[in-house]
Short mmCIF file of C-alpha atoms in Angstrom, two decimals:
data_model
loop_
_atom_site.label_atom_id
_atom_site.label_comp_id
_atom_site.label_asym_id
_atom_site.label_seq_id
_atom_site.Cartn_x
_atom_site.Cartn_y
_atom_site.Cartn_z
CA GLN A 10 -6.97 18.68 -6.02
CA TYR A 11 -9.13 15.79 -4.71
CA ALA A 12 -8.37 16.74 -1.12
CA VAL A 13 -9.73 20.24 -1.72
CA ARG A 14 -12.79 18.94 -3.56
CA TYR A 15 -13.51 16.14 -1.06
CA PRO A 16 -12.00 17.28 2.26
CA SER A 17 -13.71 14.56 4.30
CA HIS A 18 -12.28 11.79 2.09
CA PHE A 19 -8.57 12.61 2.23
CA ARG A 20 -6.31 13.02 5.20
CA ILE A 21 -2.56 13.47 5.19
CA SER A 22 -0.72 13.30 8.49
CA ILE A 23 2.91 14.11 9.18
CA TRP A 24 4.39 12.53 12.27
CA ASN A 25 7.40 13.85 14.15
CA ARG A 26 10.18 11.44 13.16
CA THR A 27 12.43 12.58 16.00
CA ALA A 28 9.95 11.46 18.66
CA THR A 29 10.90 7.79 18.28
CA ILE A 30 13.20 5.44 16.39
CA TYR A 31 11.95 4.85 12.84
CA ASN A 32 9.25 2.20 12.78
CA ARG A 33 7.08 2.11 9.65
CA GLY A 34 4.63 -0.40 11.10
CA LEU A 35 4.05 1.74 14.18
CA GLY A 36 3.59 4.84 12.04
CA ARG A 37 1.03 3.09 9.86
CA GLN A 38 -0.79 1.66 12.87
CA LEU A 39 -0.96 5.09 14.51
CA ALA A 40 -2.20 6.65 11.26
CA SER A 41 -4.96 4.05 10.89
CA ALA A 42 -6.23 4.90 14.38
CA SER A 43 -7.42 8.26 12.99
CA PHE A 44 -10.09 6.59 10.87
CA ALA A 45 -13.46 4.96 11.47
CA ASP A 46 -13.67 1.15 11.39
CA ASP A 47 -15.48 1.14 8.04
CA ALA A 48 -12.92 3.47 6.39
CA LEU A 49 -11.12 2.31 3.28
CA LEU A 50 -7.38 2.77 3.86
CA LEU A 51 -4.64 2.95 1.26
CA PHE A 52 -1.04 2.70 2.41
CA LEU A 53 1.56 3.71 -0.18
CA ASP A 54 5.31 3.87 0.17
CA ILE A 55 6.66 7.40 0.14
CA ASP A 56 8.99 6.71 -2.81
CA LEU A 57 6.19 6.00 -5.30
CA LEU A 58 5.02 7.98 -8.25
CA PHE A 59 1.29 7.50 -8.69
CA THR A 60 -1.39 8.68 -11.04
CA GLY A 61 -4.89 9.81 -10.23
CA GLN A 62 -6.14 6.93 -12.36
CA ALA A 63 -4.28 4.46 -10.13
CA LEU A 64 -6.04 5.85 -7.06
CA LEU A 65 -9.40 5.65 -8.82
CA ASN A 66 -8.68 2.07 -9.95
CA ILE A 67 -7.77 0.93 -6.45
CA ARG A 68 -10.80 2.62 -4.92
CA GLN A 69 -13.11 1.10 -7.53
CA TRP A 70 -11.65 -2.42 -7.07
CA MET A 71 -12.21 -2.14 -3.35
CA LEU A 72 -15.77 -0.86 -3.70
CA ASP A 73 -16.66 -3.45 -6.37
CA GLN A 74 -15.42 -6.36 -4.24
CA SER A 75 -16.90 -5.23 -0.97
CA GLY A 76 -19.09 -8.03 0.34
CA LYS A 77 -19.13 -10.02 -2.93
CA THR A 78 -17.29 -13.18 -1.92
CA SER A 79 -16.39 -12.52 1.69
CA SER A 80 -16.70 -9.79 4.26
CA CYS A 81 -12.97 -9.09 3.93
CA PHE A 82 -11.09 -7.99 0.82
CA VAL A 83 -7.47 -6.82 0.73
CA PHE A 84 -5.59 -5.53 -2.30
CA PHE A 85 -1.79 -5.65 -2.55
CA PRO A 86 -0.98 -4.02 -5.92
CA ILE A 87 1.99 -5.16 -7.97
CA ILE A 88 3.98 -2.06 -8.82
CA TYR A 89 6.51 -1.17 -11.48
CA SER A 90 10.05 -0.72 -10.12
CA ILE A 91 12.36 1.60 -12.03
CA TYR A 92 15.91 0.21 -12.27
CA SER A 93 18.05 3.27 -11.59
CA THR A 94 18.22 7.02 -11.60
CA ARG A 95 20.62 6.99 -14.57
CA ASN A 96 17.58 6.59 -16.76
CA SER A 97 15.16 9.44 -16.19
CA SER A 98 12.29 7.66 -17.95
CA THR A 99 9.45 6.31 -15.84
CA ALA A 100 7.80 4.65 -18.85
CA ILE A 101 6.91 1.00 -18.50
CA ASP A 102 9.51 -0.75 -20.60
CA ARG A 103 11.71 -3.79 -19.90
CA ARG A 104 14.80 -1.57 -20.29
CA ASN A 105 13.60 0.81 -17.59
CA GLY A 106 12.37 -1.58 -14.91
CA LEU A 107 10.07 -4.47 -14.04
CA PHE A 108 6.90 -5.31 -12.17
CA SER A 109 7.96 -6.55 -8.75
CA ILE A 110 5.85 -9.27 -7.16
CA TYR A 111 7.81 -9.21 -3.90
CA GLY A 112 6.70 -5.84 -2.51
CA PHE A 113 3.85 -5.77 0.01
CA GLY A 114 4.13 -2.28 1.54
CA ASN A 115 1.40 -0.88 -0.68
CA VAL A 116 -2.01 -2.11 0.38
CA ALA A 117 -5.68 -1.15 0.31
CA LEU A 118 -8.01 -2.52 2.97
CA ARG A 119 -10.74 -1.60 5.40
CA LYS A 120 -9.60 -0.50 8.83
CA SER A 121 -11.83 -3.12 10.45
CA ASP A 122 -10.04 -5.88 8.50
CA LEU A 123 -6.64 -4.49 9.47
CA GLU A 124 -7.66 -4.57 13.13
CA ARG A 125 -9.33 -8.00 12.90
CA PHE A 126 -6.10 -9.51 11.56
CA GLY A 127 -3.91 -7.93 14.24
CA GLY A 128 -2.82 -4.70 12.57
CA TRP A 129 0.69 -3.72 11.54
CA GLU A 130 3.71 -5.16 13.29
CA THR A 131 4.82 -2.40 15.66
CA THR A 132 7.90 -3.93 17.30
CA ASN A 133 10.09 -3.84 14.19
CA HIS A 134 12.86 -1.21 14.42
CA TYR A 135 14.67 -2.05 11.20
CA TRP A 136 13.88 -1.78 7.51
CA GLY A 137 11.28 -4.07 6.05
CA SER A 138 9.34 -7.20 7.00
CA GLU A 139 6.32 -5.52 8.64
CA ASP A 140 4.63 -5.46 5.23
CA VAL A 141 5.51 -9.10 4.51
CA HIS A 142 4.17 -10.11 7.92
CA LEU A 143 0.89 -8.27 7.24
CA PHE A 144 0.56 -9.99 3.85
CA GLU A 145 1.25 -13.38 5.44
CA LYS A 146 -1.43 -12.78 8.10
CA PHE A 147 -4.03 -12.28 5.39
CA VAL A 148 -2.82 -15.14 3.17
CA ASN A 149 -2.53 -17.65 6.01
CA ARG A 150 -6.11 -16.94 7.01
CA SER A 151 -7.34 -16.71 3.41
CA MET A 152 -10.55 -18.57 4.20
CA ASN A 153 -11.57 -15.48 6.12
CA CYS A 154 -10.38 -12.88 3.63
CA ASP A 155 -9.94 -12.51 -0.13
CA VAL A 156 -6.42 -11.36 -1.01
CA PHE A 157 -6.10 -9.80 -4.44
CA ARG A 158 -2.90 -8.99 -6.35
CA THR A 159 -2.62 -7.55 -9.82
CA VAL A 160 -0.47 -5.11 -11.73
CA GLU A 161 -1.32 -1.44 -11.27
CA PRO A 162 0.64 0.44 -13.96
CA GLY A 163 -0.09 3.79 -12.33
CA LEU A 164 2.10 2.94 -9.31
CA ARG A 165 5.84 3.23 -9.91
CA HIS A 166 8.63 2.80 -7.40
CA VAL A 167 11.48 5.23 -7.92
CA TYR A 168 14.95 3.71 -7.60
CA HIS A 169 16.99 4.66 -4.53
CA GLN A 170 19.79 3.17 -2.52
CA LYS A 171 18.75 1.44 0.69
#
């Protein structure tokens, strides 16, 4: 609906998975190359349920913080993880799941900040760690960039086996 209303603001790309061995960092780095340096990027894992309000919240947080305390602002939302598929409820409830502070694959940032801090790890050919490494780059150089984490109840990770 938003993509139709604002075609210049939304872009969805599908990459040919058979062209190379799976590499999430490389895929994200290649996708970011399609945008201008001042573009606001939002990377979400494919196994998330998300609400329109969550997207509006993230966009507004990014716009509100832009240039306030530093020239760089990165948001790693804390998402709700649903325990298992046995329970079909996605409601936020301690019986259904928990907010996971250890996930870093979902992130909002400006393309210029992503590039300035070295981009996504592109040599990883196994599951995970490229998101942790990106988070660590921003945290370890925190004097140069504000890193923000808070719960976003409109982002929910659906349980699946690894």
